[in-house]
Coordinates of C-alpha atoms and ligand atoms in Angstrom, one line a residue:
M1 CA 144.8 154.0 98.2
P2 CA 148.8 153.2 98.0
S3 CA 150.3 151.7 95.0
E4 CA 151.3 148.4 94.8
R5 CA 154.5 147.1 95.1
L6 CA 156.2 144.4 95.1
V7 CA 158.4 143.4 98.7
A8 CA 160.9 140.8 99.6
I9 CA 161.5 139.5 103.5
S10 CA 163.6 136.0 104.7
D11 CA 164.8 134.1 107.5
L12 CA 161.7 134.3 109.1
H13 CA 162.5 131.8 111.7
I14 CA 159.3 131.4 112.7
G15 CA 160.0 128.3 115.2
Y16 CA 160.9 131.2 117.5
A17 CA 157.5 133.0 118.9
E18 CA 158.6 136.0 118.6
N19 CA 158.8 135.8 115.0
R20 CA 155.8 133.9 114.6
A21 CA 154.0 136.7 116.2
I22 CA 155.9 138.9 113.5
V23 CA 154.7 136.9 110.5
D24 CA 151.3 136.8 112.3
A25 CA 151.7 140.5 111.8
L26 CA 152.5 140.9 108.3
R27 CA 150.2 142.8 106.0
P28 CA 150.6 143.8 102.5
G29 CA 150.5 147.6 103.0
S30 CA 148.4 147.9 99.3
P31 CA 145.8 145.2 98.0
G32 CA 148.5 144.5 95.2
D33 CA 151.4 144.1 97.0
W34 CA 153.7 140.9 95.5
L35 CA 155.8 139.2 98.5
I36 CA 158.9 137.5 98.1
V37 CA 160.1 134.8 101.1
A38 CA 163.9 134.2 100.3
G39 CA 163.8 131.0 102.1
D40 CA 164.5 130.0 105.9
V41 CA 160.9 130.0 106.9
C42 CA 161.0 126.9 109.5
E43 CA 162.7 123.7 110.3
F44 CA 159.4 121.8 109.8
A45 CA 157.4 121.0 107.1
E46 CA 154.0 121.4 109.1
D47 CA 155.1 124.8 109.9
F48 CA 156.3 125.7 106.4
E49 CA 152.8 125.1 105.1
H50 CA 151.0 126.8 107.6
T51 CA 153.0 130.1 107.0
M52 CA 152.4 130.3 103.7
R53 CA 149.1 129.4 103.7
L54 CA 148.5 132.7 105.6
L55 CA 150.9 134.7 103.9
S56 CA 149.0 133.5 100.3
E57 CA 146.0 133.8 101.8
R58 CA 147.2 137.8 102.3
F59 CA 149.2 138.8 99.1
T60 CA 147.9 138.9 96.0
K61 CA 151.0 136.9 94.9
V62 CA 153.8 134.7 97.1
V63 CA 157.3 134.0 95.7
W64 CA 159.2 131.4 97.2
A65 CA 162.9 130.5 97.1
P66 CA 164.1 127.7 99.2
G67 CA 166.2 128.4 102.3
N68 CA 168.8 125.6 104.1
H69 CA 166.3 125.8 107.1
E70 CA 163.2 124.4 105.3
L71 CA 165.7 121.2 103.1
W72 CA 166.8 120.3 106.4
T73 CA 165.7 116.6 107.7
H74 CA 165.6 117.9 111.1
P75 CA 165.6 114.7 113.9
R76 CA 162.3 116.6 115.2
D77 CA 159.9 116.7 112.0
P78 CA 157.4 113.8 111.4
S79 CA 158.5 114.1 107.6
R80 CA 161.6 112.2 106.9
L81 CA 162.0 113.4 103.5
R82 CA 165.4 114.1 102.7
G83 CA 167.2 116.1 100.0
E84 CA 166.1 116.5 96.9
A85 CA 162.3 114.6 97.5
R86 CA 161.9 117.0 100.4
Y87 CA 162.7 120.2 98.2
R88 CA 160.2 118.5 95.8
H89 CA 157.8 118.0 99.0
L90 CA 158.1 122.2 99.4
V91 CA 157.3 122.9 96.1
E92 CA 154.2 121.0 96.4
I93 CA 152.9 122.5 99.5
C94 CA 153.1 125.8 97.5
R95 CA 151.8 125.1 94.3
S96 CA 148.6 123.6 96.3
L97 CA 148.6 127.4 97.8
G98 CA 149.2 128.9 94.7
V99 CA 152.9 130.2 96.0
V100 CA 155.5 130.6 93.1
T101 CA 158.7 128.3 93.3
P102 CA 161.8 128.2 91.5
E103 CA 160.0 124.6 89.4
D104 CA 157.5 127.2 87.5
P105 CA 157.4 129.8 84.9
Y106 CA 159.1 132.9 86.1
P107 CA 155.9 135.2 87.0
I108 CA 156.4 139.1 85.3
W109 CA 156.0 142.1 87.8
T110 CA 153.5 144.4 85.8
G111 CA 153.1 147.0 88.5
P112 CA 155.5 150.0 89.4
G113 CA 159.2 149.6 88.2
G114 CA 158.1 146.8 85.5
P115 CA 157.7 144.7 83.2
V116 CA 160.2 142.7 85.0
V117 CA 160.6 138.9 85.1
V118 CA 160.6 137.7 89.4
A119 CA 162.7 134.6 89.3
P120 CA 163.2 132.4 92.5
L121 CA 166.1 130.2 92.1
F122 CA 167.1 127.4 94.4
V123 CA 171.1 127.8 93.3
L124 CA 172.4 125.9 96.7
Y125 CA 176.3 126.6 97.7
D126 CA 179.9 124.5 96.6
Y127 CA 182.5 125.4 99.3
T128 CA 183.9 127.9 97.0
F129 CA 183.4 131.0 99.1
R130 CA 186.8 129.9 100.7
M131 CA 189.3 131.5 102.9
P132 CA 192.4 132.7 101.2
G133 CA 194.7 130.2 100.3
V134 CA 192.4 127.3 101.4
T135 CA 192.0 125.4 97.7
T136 CA 190.0 122.6 98.3
V137 CA 186.5 121.7 100.4
E138 CA 188.5 119.2 102.2
A139 CA 190.7 122.2 103.2
A140 CA 188.3 124.5 104.0
L141 CA 185.6 121.6 106.1
A142 CA 188.9 120.9 108.3
L143 CA 189.4 124.4 108.7
A144 CA 185.7 125.0 109.8
H145 CA 186.2 122.1 112.4
E146 CA 189.3 123.2 113.8
T147 CA 188.0 126.1 114.6
G148 CA 184.5 125.2 115.3
V149 CA 182.3 127.0 112.9
V150 CA 180.7 124.2 111.2
C151 CA 177.1 124.7 109.8
T152 CA 174.4 122.5 111.1
D153 CA 173.3 121.9 107.4
E154 CA 176.4 119.3 107.6
M155 CA 174.0 117.1 109.9
F156 CA 170.5 118.0 108.8
L157 CA 171.3 119.2 104.7
H158 CA 171.0 116.1 103.0
P159 CA 171.7 115.7 99.4
D160 CA 170.1 112.5 98.5
P161 CA 170.6 111.3 95.5
Y162 CA 173.6 113.6 94.6
P163 CA 176.4 112.1 96.1
S164 CA 177.2 115.8 97.5
R165 CA 176.3 118.9 98.7
E166 CA 178.1 120.4 95.4
A167 CA 176.5 117.9 93.4
W168 CA 173.5 119.4 93.9
C169 CA 174.5 122.9 93.7
A170 CA 176.2 121.9 90.3
A171 CA 172.9 120.4 88.6
R172 CA 170.9 123.2 89.8
L173 CA 173.5 126.0 88.6
K174 CA 172.8 124.0 85.2
E175 CA 168.6 123.7 85.5
T176 CA 168.8 127.2 86.9
E177 CA 171.1 129.4 83.7
R178 CA 169.0 127.2 81.4
R179 CA 166.0 128.2 82.5
L180 CA 167.1 132.2 83.3
E181 CA 168.5 132.2 79.9
E182 CA 164.7 131.2 78.0
R183 CA 163.4 134.1 80.3
P184 CA 161.0 136.6 77.8
D185 CA 163.3 138.6 75.3
G186 CA 164.9 141.9 76.7
L187 CA 162.7 142.0 80.4
P188 CA 165.6 142.6 83.2
T189 CA 165.1 140.2 86.3
V190 CA 164.5 140.1 89.9
L191 CA 166.8 137.0 91.1
I192 CA 165.7 135.9 94.4
N193 CA 168.4 133.2 96.3
H194 CA 168.3 132.6 99.9
Y195 CA 172.7 133.2 99.5
P196 CA 174.1 135.7 97.6
L197 CA 175.2 135.5 94.2
V198 CA 178.4 137.3 94.7
R199 CA 181.0 136.8 97.7
E200 CA 181.4 140.1 98.5
P201 CA 178.6 140.3 100.8
T202 CA 179.7 137.7 102.9
L203 CA 183.3 139.4 103.7
I204 CA 181.3 141.1 106.6
L205 CA 180.9 137.7 108.4
R206 CA 182.1 137.6 111.7
Y207 CA 183.6 133.6 111.0
P208 CA 184.8 134.4 107.3
Q209 CA 185.3 130.8 107.4
F210 CA 181.0 130.0 107.4
A211 CA 181.5 131.4 104.0
I212 CA 181.4 128.2 102.0
W213 CA 177.9 128.0 103.0
C214 CA 177.1 130.7 101.5
G215 CA 176.9 130.2 97.8
T216 CA 179.1 130.0 94.6
T217 CA 181.6 131.7 92.6
Q218 CA 179.5 130.5 89.9
T219 CA 177.5 132.8 89.8
A220 CA 179.2 135.9 90.2
D221 CA 178.2 137.3 86.9
W222 CA 174.2 136.5 87.1
H223 CA 173.4 140.3 87.8
L224 CA 175.1 141.5 84.8
R225 CA 174.2 138.6 82.3
F226 CA 170.6 138.4 83.2
Q227 CA 169.6 142.0 83.3
A228 CA 169.0 142.3 87.3
A229 CA 167.1 145.5 88.2
A230 CA 167.9 143.9 92.2
V231 CA 169.0 140.8 93.2
V232 CA 166.9 139.6 97.4
Y233 CA 168.7 137.0 99.2
G234 CA 169.1 136.5 103.1
H235 CA 170.8 133.7 105.0
L236 CA 173.8 136.3 106.4
H237 CA 171.4 137.3 109.3
I238 CA 173.1 141.3 108.1
P239 CA 169.9 143.0 106.4
R240 CA 171.1 145.3 104.7
T241 CA 171.5 147.1 100.8
T242 CA 174.4 147.3 98.4
W243 CA 175.3 148.0 95.1
Y244 CA 177.7 145.4 92.8
D245 CA 178.7 146.7 89.0
G246 CA 175.4 148.8 89.7
V247 CA 173.0 146.2 90.6
R248 CA 171.2 147.2 94.1
F249 CA 171.5 143.9 96.0
E250 CA 169.1 143.5 99.1
E251 CA 169.4 141.3 101.8
V252 CA 166.2 141.2 103.7
S253 CA 166.6 138.9 106.6
L254 CA 164.5 138.9 109.8
G255 CA 167.2 136.5 111.7
Y256 CA 166.5 135.4 115.3
P257 CA 165.4 137.3 118.1
R258 CA 169.2 138.1 119.7
E259 CA 169.7 139.7 116.1
W260 CA 167.1 142.0 115.8
K261 CA 166.1 143.2 119.4
P262 CA 169.1 145.6 119.6
R263 CA 168.8 147.2 116.3
K264 CA 166.9 150.0 116.5
T265 CA 164.7 149.7 113.5
P266 CA 161.8 147.8 114.1
P267 CA 162.0 144.4 113.1
G268 CA 159.7 142.6 110.0
R269 CA 159.7 145.5 107.6
L270 CA 159.0 144.6 104.7
R271 CA 161.7 145.6 102.2
Q272 CA 160.4 147.5 98.8
I273 CA 161.7 145.9 95.6
L274 CA 160.1 147.5 93.0
P275 CA 159.2 150.3 92.0
A276 CA 163.2 151.1 93.2
P277 CA 162.7 153.2 96.4
Ligands
FE2_301 FE1 168.6 131.8 108.0
FE2_302 FE1 169.9 130.1 105.7

């Protein structure tokens, strides 16, 4: 019997039939595996519940951090919930299935590579990953519009009741910092966030002006401050392993069929987070 592992994936985007088939085939490698889902499961609340139920029935524990796509109020989703209310609704769905969310006590992985605090985060973005010389949010958005590279979040990801996505991000940062500071003494962490906690991974984006929707400079030292054994993220759809300050960062996205089809590696492989591969 293989020993248990903490594994991760993100950006399932099950609106694509081919991605849905991949998710339908996902299985743990051993009965004790925990699964991290780092956001962008889908756009519709009903699909979200279906997918999280499926995964929660297969894995001993599932840990979820929200992506921007789940937070959209998509014109075709019967659920019209927006912003914080939508997020809270998704949290309730997860809780009904036993899936761990950023609102729950952080579970402790005691399997191989542990003990480690497994911390799903929701800190959003605040337009601070700006192009060189661009000093304000307004200028960054103007540049994005001029060049035709505008994230759909601008239409569908509503910050209600906050006045802006930046304000929502600021509130999330404050609350998340408090939670992480209160974690059990001396234990390292696995930090899970849909967006990279440091800016470097966004530097290879095809359209670097898109980085404003990909994180916040406020988390640049979190992997050191909170003793990360590993950081798990997605969103960029550039799956890879990189190291910053000696800490392993894992971009674990599946991504869209047009992105994964040309790759040599088979799609939908679960990335091993712990024990360290
Ligand atoms: Fe995605
Ligand atoms: Fe995303």
